[in-house]
Short mmCIF file of C-alpha atoms in Angstrom, two decimals:
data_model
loop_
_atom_site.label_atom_id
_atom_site.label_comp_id
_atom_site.label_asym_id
_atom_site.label_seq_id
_atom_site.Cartn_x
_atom_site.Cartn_y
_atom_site.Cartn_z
CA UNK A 1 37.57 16.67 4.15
CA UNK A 2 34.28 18.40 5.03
CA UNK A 3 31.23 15.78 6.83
CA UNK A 4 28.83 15.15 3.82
CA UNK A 5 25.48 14.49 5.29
CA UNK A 6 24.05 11.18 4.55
CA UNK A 7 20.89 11.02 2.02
CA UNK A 8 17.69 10.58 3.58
CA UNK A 9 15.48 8.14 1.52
CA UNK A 10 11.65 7.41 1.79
CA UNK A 11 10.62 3.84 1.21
CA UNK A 12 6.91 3.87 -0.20
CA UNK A 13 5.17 0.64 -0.08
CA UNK A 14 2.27 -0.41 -2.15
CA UNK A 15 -0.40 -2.90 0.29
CA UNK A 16 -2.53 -5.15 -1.94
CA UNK A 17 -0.24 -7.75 -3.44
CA UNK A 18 2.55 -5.89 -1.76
CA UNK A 19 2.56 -5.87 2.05
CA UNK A 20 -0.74 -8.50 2.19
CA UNK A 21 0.51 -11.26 -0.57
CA UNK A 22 -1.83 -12.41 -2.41
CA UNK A 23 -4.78 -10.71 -1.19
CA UNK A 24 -6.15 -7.21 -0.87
CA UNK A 25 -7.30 -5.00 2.03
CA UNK A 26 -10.87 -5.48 0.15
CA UNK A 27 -10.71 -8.78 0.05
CA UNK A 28 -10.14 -9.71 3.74
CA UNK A 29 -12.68 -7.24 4.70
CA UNK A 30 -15.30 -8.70 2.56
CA UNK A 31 -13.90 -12.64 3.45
CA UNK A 32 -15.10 -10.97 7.61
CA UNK A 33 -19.01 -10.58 5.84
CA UNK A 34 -19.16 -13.77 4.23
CA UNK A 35 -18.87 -11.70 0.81
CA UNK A 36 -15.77 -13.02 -1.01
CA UNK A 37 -17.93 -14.13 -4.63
CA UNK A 38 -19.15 -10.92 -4.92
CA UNK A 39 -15.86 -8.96 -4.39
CA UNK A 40 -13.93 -11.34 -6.87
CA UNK A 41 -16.42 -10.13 -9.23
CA UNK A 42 -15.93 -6.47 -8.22
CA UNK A 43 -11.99 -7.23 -8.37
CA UNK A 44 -12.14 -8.95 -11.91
CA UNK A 45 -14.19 -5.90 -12.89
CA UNK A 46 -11.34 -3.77 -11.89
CA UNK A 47 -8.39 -5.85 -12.96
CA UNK A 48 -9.89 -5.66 -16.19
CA UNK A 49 -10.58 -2.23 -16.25
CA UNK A 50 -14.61 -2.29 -16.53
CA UNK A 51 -14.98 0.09 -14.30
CA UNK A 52 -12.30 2.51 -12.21
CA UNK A 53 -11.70 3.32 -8.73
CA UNK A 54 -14.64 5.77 -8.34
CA UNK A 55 -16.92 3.10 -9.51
CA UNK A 56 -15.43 0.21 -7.32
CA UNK A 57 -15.41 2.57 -4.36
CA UNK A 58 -19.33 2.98 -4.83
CA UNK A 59 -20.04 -0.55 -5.10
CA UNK A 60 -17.61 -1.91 -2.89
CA UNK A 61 -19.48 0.79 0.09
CA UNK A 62 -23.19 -0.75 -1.18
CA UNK A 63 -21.27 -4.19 -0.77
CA UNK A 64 -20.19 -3.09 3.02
CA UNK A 65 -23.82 -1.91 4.19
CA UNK A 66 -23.04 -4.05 7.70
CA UNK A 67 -19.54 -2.92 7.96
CA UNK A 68 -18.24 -2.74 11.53
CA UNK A 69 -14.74 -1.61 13.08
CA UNK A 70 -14.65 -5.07 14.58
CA UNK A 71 -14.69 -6.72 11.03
CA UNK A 72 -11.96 -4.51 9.90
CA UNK A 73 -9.74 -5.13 12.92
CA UNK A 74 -10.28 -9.19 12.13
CA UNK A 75 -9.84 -8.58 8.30
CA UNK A 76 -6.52 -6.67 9.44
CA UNK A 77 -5.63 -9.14 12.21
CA UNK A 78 -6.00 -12.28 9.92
CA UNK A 79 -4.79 -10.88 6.59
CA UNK A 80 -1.96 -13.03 5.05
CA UNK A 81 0.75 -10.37 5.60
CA UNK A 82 4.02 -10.64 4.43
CA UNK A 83 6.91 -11.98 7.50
CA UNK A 84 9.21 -9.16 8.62
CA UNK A 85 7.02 -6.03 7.75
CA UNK A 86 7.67 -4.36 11.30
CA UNK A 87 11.49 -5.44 11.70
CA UNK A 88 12.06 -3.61 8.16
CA UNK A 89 9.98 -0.70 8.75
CA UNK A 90 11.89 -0.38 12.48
CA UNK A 91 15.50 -0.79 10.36
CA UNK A 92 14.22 1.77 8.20
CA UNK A 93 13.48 4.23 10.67
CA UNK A 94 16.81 3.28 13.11
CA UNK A 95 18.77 4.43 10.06
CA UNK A 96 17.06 8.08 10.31
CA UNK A 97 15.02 6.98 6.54
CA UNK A 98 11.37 7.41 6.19
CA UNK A 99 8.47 4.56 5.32
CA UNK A 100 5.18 4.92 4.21
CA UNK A 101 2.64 3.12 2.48
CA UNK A 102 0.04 4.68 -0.59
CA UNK A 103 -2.58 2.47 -1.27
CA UNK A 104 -6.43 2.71 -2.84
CA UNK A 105 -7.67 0.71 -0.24
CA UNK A 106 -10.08 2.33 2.27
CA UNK A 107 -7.90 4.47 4.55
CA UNK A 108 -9.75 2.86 8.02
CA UNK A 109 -7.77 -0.16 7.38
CA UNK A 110 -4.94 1.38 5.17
CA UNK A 111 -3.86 3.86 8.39
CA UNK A 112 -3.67 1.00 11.14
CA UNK A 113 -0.24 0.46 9.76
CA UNK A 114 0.76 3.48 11.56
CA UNK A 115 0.75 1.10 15.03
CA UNK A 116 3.63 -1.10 12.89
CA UNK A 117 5.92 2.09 12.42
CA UNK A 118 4.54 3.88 9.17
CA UNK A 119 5.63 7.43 9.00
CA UNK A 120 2.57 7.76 7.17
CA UNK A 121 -0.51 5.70 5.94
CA UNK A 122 -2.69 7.08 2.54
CA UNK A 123 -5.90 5.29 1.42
CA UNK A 124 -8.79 6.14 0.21
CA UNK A 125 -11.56 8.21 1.88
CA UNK A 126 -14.40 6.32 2.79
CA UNK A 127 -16.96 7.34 5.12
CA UNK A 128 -16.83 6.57 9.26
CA UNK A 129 -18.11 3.11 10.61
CA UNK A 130 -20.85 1.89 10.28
CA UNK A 131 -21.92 4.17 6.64
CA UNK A 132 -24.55 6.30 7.49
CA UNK A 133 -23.15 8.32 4.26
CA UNK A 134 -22.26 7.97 0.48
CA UNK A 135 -19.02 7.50 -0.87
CA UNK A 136 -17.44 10.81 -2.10
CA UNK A 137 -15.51 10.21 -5.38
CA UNK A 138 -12.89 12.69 -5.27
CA UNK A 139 -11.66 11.04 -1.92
CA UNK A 140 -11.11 7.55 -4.15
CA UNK A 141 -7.11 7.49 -4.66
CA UNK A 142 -6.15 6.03 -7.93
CA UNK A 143 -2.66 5.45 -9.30
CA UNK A 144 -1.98 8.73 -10.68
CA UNK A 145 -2.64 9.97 -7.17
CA UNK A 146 -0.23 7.78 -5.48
CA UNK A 147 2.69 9.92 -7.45
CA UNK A 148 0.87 13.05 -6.11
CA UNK A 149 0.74 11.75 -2.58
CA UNK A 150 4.44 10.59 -2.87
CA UNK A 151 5.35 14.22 -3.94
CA UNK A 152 3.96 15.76 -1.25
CA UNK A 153 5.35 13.53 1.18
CA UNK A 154 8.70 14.13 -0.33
CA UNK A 155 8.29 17.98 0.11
CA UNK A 156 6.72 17.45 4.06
CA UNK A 157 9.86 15.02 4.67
CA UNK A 158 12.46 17.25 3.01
CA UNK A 159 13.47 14.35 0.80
CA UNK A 160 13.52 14.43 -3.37
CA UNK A 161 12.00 11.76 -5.12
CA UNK A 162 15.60 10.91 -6.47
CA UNK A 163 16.14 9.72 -2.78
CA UNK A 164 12.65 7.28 -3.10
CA UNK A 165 12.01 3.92 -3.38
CA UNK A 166 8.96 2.45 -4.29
CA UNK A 167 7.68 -1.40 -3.45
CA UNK A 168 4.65 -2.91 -5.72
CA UNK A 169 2.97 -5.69 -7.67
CA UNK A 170 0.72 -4.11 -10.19
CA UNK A 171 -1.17 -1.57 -12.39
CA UNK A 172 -1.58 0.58 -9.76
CA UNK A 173 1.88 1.04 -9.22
CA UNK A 174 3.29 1.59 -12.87
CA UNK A 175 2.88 5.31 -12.53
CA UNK A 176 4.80 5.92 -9.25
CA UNK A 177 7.35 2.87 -11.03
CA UNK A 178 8.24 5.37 -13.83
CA UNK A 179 9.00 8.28 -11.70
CA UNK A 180 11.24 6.93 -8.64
CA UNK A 181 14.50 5.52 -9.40
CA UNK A 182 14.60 2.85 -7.45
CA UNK A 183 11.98 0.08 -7.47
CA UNK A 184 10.74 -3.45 -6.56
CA UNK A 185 8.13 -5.47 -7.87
CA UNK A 186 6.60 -7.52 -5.22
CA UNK A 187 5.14 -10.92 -6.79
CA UNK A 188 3.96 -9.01 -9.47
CA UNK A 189 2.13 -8.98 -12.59
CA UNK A 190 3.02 -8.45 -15.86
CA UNK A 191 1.93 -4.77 -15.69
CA UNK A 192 5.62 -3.85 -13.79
CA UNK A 193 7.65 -5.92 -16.80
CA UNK A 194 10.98 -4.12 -17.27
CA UNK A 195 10.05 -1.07 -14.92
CA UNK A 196 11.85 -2.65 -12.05
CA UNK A 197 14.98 -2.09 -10.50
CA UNK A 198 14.59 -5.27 -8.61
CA UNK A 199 12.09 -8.27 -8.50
CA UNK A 200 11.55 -10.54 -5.90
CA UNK A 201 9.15 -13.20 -5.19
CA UNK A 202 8.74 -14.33 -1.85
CA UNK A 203 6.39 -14.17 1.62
CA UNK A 204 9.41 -12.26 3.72
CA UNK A 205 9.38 -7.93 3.54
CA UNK A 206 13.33 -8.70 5.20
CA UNK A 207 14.75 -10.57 1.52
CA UNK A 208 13.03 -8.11 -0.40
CA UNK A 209 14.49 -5.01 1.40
CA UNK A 210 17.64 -6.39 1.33
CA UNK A 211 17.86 -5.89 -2.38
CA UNK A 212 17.99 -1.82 -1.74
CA UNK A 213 19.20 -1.96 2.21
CA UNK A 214 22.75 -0.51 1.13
CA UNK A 215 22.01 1.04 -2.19
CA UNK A 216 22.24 5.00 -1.94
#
């Protein structure tokens, strides 16, 4: 019988809610300036869809005016991560598979997830440490994006979206739910109700992966 080569699959993992439970990426930066009231405001804003990711990018920068690389190593250092994130994403690789994570978070703290084994780490564009610059809209990911990014991942990887499988917790997420097969929803929200494959609720990366480890 003639060798059929294994699959390859990509595992794409959502941050906010996701990898950091809980919390976002914004969130822990702005907790570092002594800002957390006036990103929950910015968040509810979002959440209930007052204003978009353009819009929260802009305010969010005006928010950061003191932002420093230290603050977003601390905010990345003390974030409440989920257990087993590296193990997984060292499993995944070992096999020969393929992780990476999409998120609209600012890429600066989105891309030091590379140094935990990340094939790849998209965010969204924000300008270099400390801002001396604007924020350019049309480098503000948003969830429509996310399937973009995923696509051409797939086509840089050699692997079909067929072969994906995609790890979230909300809104953001719905769109890149509906167009991989196989999915998890992360502590989630309503917003991922029935688009599943699999649900789990939990603080450890290694139960959730489990639930797709040996599904081809």
């Amino acid at each position: 019988m003639a060798y059929r080569e294994r699959t390859r699959r990509l595992h794409i993992f959502d941050l906010d809610g996701t990898l950091i439970r809980g919390s976002a990426a914004p969130v822990e930066i702005s907790r570092q300036l002594g800002l957390l009231e006036e990103i929950g405001e910015l968040e509810r804003d979002m959440i209930a869809r007052r204003i978009g990711p353009p819009e929260y990018a802009v305010r969010v920068h005006a928010l950061w005016s003191d932002l420093t690389d230290a603050h977003v190593a601390a905010a990345f250092e003390e974030a409440p991560w989920l257990d087993g994130i590296q193990e997984v994403w060292r499993e995944i690789r070992d096999g020969g598979d393929y992780c990476a994570v999409i998120s609209l978070s600012p890429s600066f703290f989105v891309e030091r997830l590379l140094g935990w084994g990340a094939h790849a780490a998209h965010g969204s564009r924000f300008p270099e440490l400390p801002f001396t610059r604007p924020v350019d809209p049309s480098g503000i990911l948003s969830a429509a994006a996310k399937v973009k990014i995923a696509d051409e991942l797939c086509a840089e990887l050699g692997v079909g979206l067929d072969a994906c499988v995609a790890y979230g917790d909300s809104m953001s997420d719905a769109e890149i739910f509906t167009v991989v097969p196989t999915t998890v929803a992360m502590n989630a929200d309503h917003h991922l109700s029935g688009l599943a494959t699999h649900t789990y609720t939990g603080g450890d990366l290694r139960e959730a992966y489990e639930l797709v480890r040996f599904r081809r």
